[in-house]
Coordinates of C-alpha atoms and ligand atoms in Angstrom, one line a residue:
X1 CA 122.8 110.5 264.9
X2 CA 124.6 113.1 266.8
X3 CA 126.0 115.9 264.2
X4 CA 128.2 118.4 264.6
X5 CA 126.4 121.7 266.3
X6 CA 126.1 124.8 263.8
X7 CA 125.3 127.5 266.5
X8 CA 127.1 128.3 269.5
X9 CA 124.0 128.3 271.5
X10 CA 120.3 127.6 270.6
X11 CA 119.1 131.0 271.5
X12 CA 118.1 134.3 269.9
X13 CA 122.0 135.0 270.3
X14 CA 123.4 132.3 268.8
X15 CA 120.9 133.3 265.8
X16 CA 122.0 136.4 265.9
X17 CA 125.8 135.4 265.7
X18 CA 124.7 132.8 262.7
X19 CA 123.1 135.9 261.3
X20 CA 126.2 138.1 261.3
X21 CA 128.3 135.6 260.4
X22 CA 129.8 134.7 256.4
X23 CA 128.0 131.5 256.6
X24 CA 124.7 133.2 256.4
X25 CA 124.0 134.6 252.8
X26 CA 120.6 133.1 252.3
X27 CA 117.4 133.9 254.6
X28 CA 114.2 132.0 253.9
X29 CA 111.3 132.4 255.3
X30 CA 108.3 130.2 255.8
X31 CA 104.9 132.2 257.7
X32 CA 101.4 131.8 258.5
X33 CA 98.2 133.5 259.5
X34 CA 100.2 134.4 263.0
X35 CA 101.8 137.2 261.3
X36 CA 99.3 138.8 260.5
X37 CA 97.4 138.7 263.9
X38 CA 98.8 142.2 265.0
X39 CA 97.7 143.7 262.1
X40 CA 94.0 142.8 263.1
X41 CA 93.8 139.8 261.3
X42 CA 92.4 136.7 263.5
X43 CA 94.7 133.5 262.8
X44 CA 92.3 130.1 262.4
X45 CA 93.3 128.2 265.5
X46 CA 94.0 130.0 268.3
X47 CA 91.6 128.9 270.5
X48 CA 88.6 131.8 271.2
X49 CA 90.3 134.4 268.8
X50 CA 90.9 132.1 265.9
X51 CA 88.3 132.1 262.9
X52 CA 87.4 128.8 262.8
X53 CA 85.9 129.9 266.6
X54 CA 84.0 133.1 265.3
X55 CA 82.2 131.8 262.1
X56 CA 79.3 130.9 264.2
X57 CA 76.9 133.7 262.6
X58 CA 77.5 132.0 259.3
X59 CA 75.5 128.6 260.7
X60 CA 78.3 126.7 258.9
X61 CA 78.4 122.6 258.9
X62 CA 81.6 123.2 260.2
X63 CA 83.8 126.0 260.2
X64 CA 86.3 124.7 257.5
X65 CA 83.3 124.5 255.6
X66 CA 83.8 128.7 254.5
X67 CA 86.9 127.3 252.7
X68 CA 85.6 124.4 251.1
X69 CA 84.8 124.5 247.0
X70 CA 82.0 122.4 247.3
X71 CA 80.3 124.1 250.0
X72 CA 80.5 127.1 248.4
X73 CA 79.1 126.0 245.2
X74 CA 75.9 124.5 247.3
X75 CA 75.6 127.8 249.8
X76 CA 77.8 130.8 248.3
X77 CA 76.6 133.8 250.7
X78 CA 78.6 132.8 253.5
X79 CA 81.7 133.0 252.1
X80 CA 80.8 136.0 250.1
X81 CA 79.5 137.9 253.0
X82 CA 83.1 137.0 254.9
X83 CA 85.4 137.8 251.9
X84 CA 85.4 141.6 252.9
X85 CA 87.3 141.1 256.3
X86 CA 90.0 139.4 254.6
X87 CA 91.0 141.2 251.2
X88 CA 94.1 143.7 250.7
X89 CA 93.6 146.9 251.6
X90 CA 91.7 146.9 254.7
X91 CA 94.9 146.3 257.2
X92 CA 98.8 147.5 257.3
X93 CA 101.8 145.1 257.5
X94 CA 103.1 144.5 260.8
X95 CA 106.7 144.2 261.7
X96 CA 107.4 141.0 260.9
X97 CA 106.3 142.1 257.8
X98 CA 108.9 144.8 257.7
X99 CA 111.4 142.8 258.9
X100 CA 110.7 140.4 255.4
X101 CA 111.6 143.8 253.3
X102 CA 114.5 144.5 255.7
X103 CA 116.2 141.2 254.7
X104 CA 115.6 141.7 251.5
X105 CA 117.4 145.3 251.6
X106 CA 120.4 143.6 253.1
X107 CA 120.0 141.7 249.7
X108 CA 120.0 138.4 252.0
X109 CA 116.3 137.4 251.1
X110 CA 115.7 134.1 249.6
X111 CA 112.1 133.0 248.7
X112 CA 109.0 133.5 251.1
X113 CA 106.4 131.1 250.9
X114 CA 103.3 132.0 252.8
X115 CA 100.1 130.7 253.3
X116 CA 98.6 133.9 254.1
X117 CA 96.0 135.4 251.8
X118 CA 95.8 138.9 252.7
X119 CA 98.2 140.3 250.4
X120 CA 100.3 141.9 253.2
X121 CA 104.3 140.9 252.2
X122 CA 103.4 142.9 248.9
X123 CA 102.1 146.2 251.0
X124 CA 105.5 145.7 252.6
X125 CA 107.3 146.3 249.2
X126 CA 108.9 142.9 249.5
X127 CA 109.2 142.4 245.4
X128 CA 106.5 140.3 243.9
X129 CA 109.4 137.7 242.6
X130 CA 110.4 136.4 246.1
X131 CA 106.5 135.8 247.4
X132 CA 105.2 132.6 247.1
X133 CA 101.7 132.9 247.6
X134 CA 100.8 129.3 248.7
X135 CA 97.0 129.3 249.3
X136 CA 96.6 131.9 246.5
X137 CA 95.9 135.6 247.3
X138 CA 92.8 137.5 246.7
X139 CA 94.6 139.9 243.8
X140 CA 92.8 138.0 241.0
X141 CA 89.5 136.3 240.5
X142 CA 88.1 134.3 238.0
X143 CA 84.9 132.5 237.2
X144 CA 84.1 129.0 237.8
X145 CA 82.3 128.6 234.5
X146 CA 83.9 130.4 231.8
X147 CA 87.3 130.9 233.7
X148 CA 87.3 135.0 232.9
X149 CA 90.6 136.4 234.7
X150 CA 90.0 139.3 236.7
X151 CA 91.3 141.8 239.0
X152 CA 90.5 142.4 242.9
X153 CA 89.3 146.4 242.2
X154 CA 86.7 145.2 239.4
X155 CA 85.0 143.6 242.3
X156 CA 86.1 145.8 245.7
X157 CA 82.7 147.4 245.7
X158 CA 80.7 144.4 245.3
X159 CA 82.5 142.4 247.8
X160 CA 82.4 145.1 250.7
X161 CA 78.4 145.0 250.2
X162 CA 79.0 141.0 250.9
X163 CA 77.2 140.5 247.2
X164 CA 77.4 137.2 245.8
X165 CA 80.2 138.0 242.8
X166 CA 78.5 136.9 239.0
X167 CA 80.2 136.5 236.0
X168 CA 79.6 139.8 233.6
X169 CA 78.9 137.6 230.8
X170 CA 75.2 137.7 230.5
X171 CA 75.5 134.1 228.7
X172 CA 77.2 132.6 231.7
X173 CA 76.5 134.0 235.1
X174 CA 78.9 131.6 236.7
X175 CA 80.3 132.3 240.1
X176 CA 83.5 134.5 240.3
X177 CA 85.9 133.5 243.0
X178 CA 89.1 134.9 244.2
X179 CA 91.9 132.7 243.6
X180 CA 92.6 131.6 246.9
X181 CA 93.2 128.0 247.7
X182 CA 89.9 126.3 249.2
X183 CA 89.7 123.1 250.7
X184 CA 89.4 120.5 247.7
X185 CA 92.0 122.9 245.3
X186 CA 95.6 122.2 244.0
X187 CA 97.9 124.9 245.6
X188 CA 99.4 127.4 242.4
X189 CA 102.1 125.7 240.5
X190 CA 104.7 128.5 241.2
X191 CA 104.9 127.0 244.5
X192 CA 106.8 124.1 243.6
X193 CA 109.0 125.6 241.0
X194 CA 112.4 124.4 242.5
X195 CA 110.9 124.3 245.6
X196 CA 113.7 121.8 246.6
X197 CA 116.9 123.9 245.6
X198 CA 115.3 126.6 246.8
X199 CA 114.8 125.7 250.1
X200 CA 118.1 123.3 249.9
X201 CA 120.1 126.7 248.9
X202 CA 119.0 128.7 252.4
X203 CA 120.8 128.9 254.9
X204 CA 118.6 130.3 257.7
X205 CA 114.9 129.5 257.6
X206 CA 112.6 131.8 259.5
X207 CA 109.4 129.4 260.2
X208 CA 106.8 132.1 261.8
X209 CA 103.3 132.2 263.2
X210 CA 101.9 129.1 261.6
X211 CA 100.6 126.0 262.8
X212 CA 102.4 123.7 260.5
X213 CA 99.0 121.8 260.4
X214 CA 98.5 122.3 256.7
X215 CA 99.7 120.1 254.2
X216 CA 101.8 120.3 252.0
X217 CA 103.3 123.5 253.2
X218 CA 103.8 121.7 256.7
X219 CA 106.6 119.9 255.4
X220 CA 108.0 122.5 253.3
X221 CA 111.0 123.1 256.4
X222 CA 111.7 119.3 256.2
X223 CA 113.3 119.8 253.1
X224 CA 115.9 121.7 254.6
X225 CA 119.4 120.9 254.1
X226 CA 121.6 119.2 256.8
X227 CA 123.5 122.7 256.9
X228 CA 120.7 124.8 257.0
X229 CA 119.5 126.6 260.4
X230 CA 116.0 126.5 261.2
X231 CA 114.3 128.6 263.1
X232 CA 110.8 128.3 264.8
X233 CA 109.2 131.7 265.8
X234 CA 105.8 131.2 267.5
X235 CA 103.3 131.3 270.5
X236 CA 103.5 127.3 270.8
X237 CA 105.8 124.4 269.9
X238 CA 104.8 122.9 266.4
X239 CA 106.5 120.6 264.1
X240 CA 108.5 118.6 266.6
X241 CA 110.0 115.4 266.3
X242 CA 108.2 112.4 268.6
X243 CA 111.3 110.8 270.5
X244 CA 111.2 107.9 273.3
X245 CA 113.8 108.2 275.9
X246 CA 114.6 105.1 277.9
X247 CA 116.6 104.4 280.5
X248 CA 119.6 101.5 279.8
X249 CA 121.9 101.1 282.8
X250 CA 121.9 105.0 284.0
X251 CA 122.8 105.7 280.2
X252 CA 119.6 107.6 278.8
X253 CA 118.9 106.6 275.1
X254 CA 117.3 108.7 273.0
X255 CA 115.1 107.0 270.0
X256 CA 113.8 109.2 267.1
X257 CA 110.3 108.1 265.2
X258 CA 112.2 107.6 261.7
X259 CA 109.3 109.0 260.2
X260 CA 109.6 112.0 261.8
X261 CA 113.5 112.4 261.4
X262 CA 113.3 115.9 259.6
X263 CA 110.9 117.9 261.8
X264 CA 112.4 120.3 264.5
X265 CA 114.8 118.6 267.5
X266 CA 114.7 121.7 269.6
X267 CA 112.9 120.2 272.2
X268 CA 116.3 117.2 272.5
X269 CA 119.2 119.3 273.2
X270 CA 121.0 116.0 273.2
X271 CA 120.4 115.6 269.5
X272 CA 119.9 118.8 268.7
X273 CA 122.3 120.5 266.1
X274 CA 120.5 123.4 264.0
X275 CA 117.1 124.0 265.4
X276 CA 116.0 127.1 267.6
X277 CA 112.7 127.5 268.7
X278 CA 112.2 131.4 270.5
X279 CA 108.0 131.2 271.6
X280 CA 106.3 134.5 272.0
X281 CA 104.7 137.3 269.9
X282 CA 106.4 137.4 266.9
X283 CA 107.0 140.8 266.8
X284 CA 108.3 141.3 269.9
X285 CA 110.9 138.4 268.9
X286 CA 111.6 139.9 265.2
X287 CA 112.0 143.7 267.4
X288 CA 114.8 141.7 269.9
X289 CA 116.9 140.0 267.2
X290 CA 116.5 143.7 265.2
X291 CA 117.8 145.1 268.2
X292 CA 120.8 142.8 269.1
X293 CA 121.9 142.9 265.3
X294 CA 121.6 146.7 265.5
X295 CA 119.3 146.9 262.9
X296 CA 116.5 148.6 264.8
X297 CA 116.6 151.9 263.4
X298 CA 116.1 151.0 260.0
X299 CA 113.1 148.3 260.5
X300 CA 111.8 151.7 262.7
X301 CA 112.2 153.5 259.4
X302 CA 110.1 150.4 257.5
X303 CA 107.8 150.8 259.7
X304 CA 106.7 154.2 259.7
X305 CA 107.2 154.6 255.6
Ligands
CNA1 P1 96.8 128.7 262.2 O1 96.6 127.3 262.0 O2 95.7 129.6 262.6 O3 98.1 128.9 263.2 C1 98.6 130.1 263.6 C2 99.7 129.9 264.5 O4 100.3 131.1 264.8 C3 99.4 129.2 265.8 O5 100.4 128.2 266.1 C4 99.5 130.4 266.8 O6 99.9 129.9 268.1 C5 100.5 131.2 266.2 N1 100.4 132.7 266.5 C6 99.2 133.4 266.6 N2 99.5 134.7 266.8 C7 100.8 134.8 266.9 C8 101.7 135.8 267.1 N3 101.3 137.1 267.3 N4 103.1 135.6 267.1 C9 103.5 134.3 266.9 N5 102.7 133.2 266.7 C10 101.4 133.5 266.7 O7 97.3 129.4 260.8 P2 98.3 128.7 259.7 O8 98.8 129.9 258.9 O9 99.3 127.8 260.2 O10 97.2 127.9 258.9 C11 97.2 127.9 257.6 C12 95.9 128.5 257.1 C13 95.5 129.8 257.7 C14 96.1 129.0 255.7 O11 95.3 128.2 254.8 C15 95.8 130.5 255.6 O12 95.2 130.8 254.4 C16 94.9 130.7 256.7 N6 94.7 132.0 257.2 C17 95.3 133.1 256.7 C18 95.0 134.3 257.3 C19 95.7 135.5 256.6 O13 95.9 135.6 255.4 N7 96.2 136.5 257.5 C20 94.2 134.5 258.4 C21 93.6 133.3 258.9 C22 93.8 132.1 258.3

């Protein structure tokens, strides 16, 4: 299954030459919770910084549990006294967030689908049309009971006390919850709308800070087109393709897991033909490619806006 190699090297260079180049007129980009972790927000599964390791005051059953509908409806404080650390306002983009609005200047921006909930590719200025928010966002609320829509600053003051937020209607009472995506929730329907042209139609995706161990956005990169570079952009290898190489005669042979034909080759140079993976800090990557592409000076002038 060897293809024909679209980069000249599988390095921050030969991105940056696919970059420059005619051939890339679309940028997607698909990010988690890693983004935001220079900002001050703590990612879920880094081990010792990650939430899911610093929920312990919260006596949970288990740390997912502070995501989960059905917990919440049995024990809501936990949750409630939590919300505050998370909701827009609180923290500044970071510069992978500014990088987002500078692709989107050099009208190359495609669609961003995130699975972060703090609201921060909005304080960016990247237009609401190209977010895809894909575990919700905590802009709106509604109730559980009578389904009233509502808006993040009706409750601000509440949820900074940690109160437990109750319908307004004295008739129902119901609990109000920001429309974030728990555990046991169908992600928003905007997420799919064309989700397959769309990402079919990049032809760069930026993959960044995420653990690709959600579903369904985990697979979101495998629907990639055969053209379409992919780029990985985090502190550890995810998404990678299981491969078996044995030994036939001196000749080494390489076998893929057919289930797992579309996740990233980087780690096979021999079969490799579109994948890049560049592990660090993602802001000291996004500030290296800015630099090489010469666009430094204006994701500077983002970033101090
Ligand atoms: P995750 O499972 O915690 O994975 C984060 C990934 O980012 C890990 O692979 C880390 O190695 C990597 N990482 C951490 N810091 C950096 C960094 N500075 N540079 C590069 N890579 C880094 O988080 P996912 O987003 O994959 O999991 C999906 C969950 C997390 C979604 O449901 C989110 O709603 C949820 N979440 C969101 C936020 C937020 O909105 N900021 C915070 C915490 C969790």
């Amino acid at each position: 299954m060897s293809e024909k190699p679209l980069l000249s090297s599988f390095d921050i260079d030969g991105l940056v030459e696919y970059i420059k180049s005619e051939r890339c007129k679309k940028i997607t980009f698909m990010v988690g919770a890693g983004i935001s972790v220079s900002a001050g927000i703590p990612d879920f599964r880094s081990p010792g910084t990650g939430l899911y390791y610093t929920l312990q005051e919260y006596n949970l059953p288990d740390p997912m549990s502070i995501f989960s509908i059905d917990y919440l409806k049995e024990n809501p404080t936990p949750f409630y006294s939590f919300q505050k650390n998370l909701i827009p306002g609180i923290y500044k983009p970071t510069p992978t967030h500014y990088f987002m609005k500078l692709i989107e200047q050099k009208n190359l921006l495609g669609t961003i689908w995130t699975q972060n909930i703090d609201g921060l590719e909005h304080l960016a200025g990247v237009p609401e049309k190209k977010i895809y928010e894909c575990h919700g966002s905590f802009w709106t609320f509604h109730c559980l009971k009578c389904q009233r829509k509502s808006k993040l600053e009706e409750w601000r003051d509440k949820i900074n006390k940690g109160e437990v937020l109750k319908c307004k209607s004295t008739q129902c009472l119901g609990l109000v919850k920001p429309d974030v995506v728990f555990f046991g929730e169908n992600l928003p329907k905007k997420v799919f709308e064309d989700i397959q042209d769309k990402v079919f139609e990049s032809d760069l995706i930026l993959i960044i800070g995420t653990s690709l161990a959600v579903t369904p956005f985990s697979g979101f990169f495998e629907l990639a087109a055969r053209d379409t570079v992919r780029v990985l952009i985090n502190r550890e290898a995810v998404g990678t393709c299981p491969i078996r190489v044995t030994e036939n005669g001196g000749e080494k042979i390489i076998q893929v897991n057919q289930n797992y034909q579309r996740r990233f080759f980087f780690q096979c140079p021999e079969i490799n033909f579109r994948d890049i993976f560049l592990q660090g800090d993602c802001d000291d990557v996004i500030y290296q490619i800015c630099d090489k592409l010469g666009w430094r000076d204006e994701l500077d002038q983002l970033i101090s806006q």
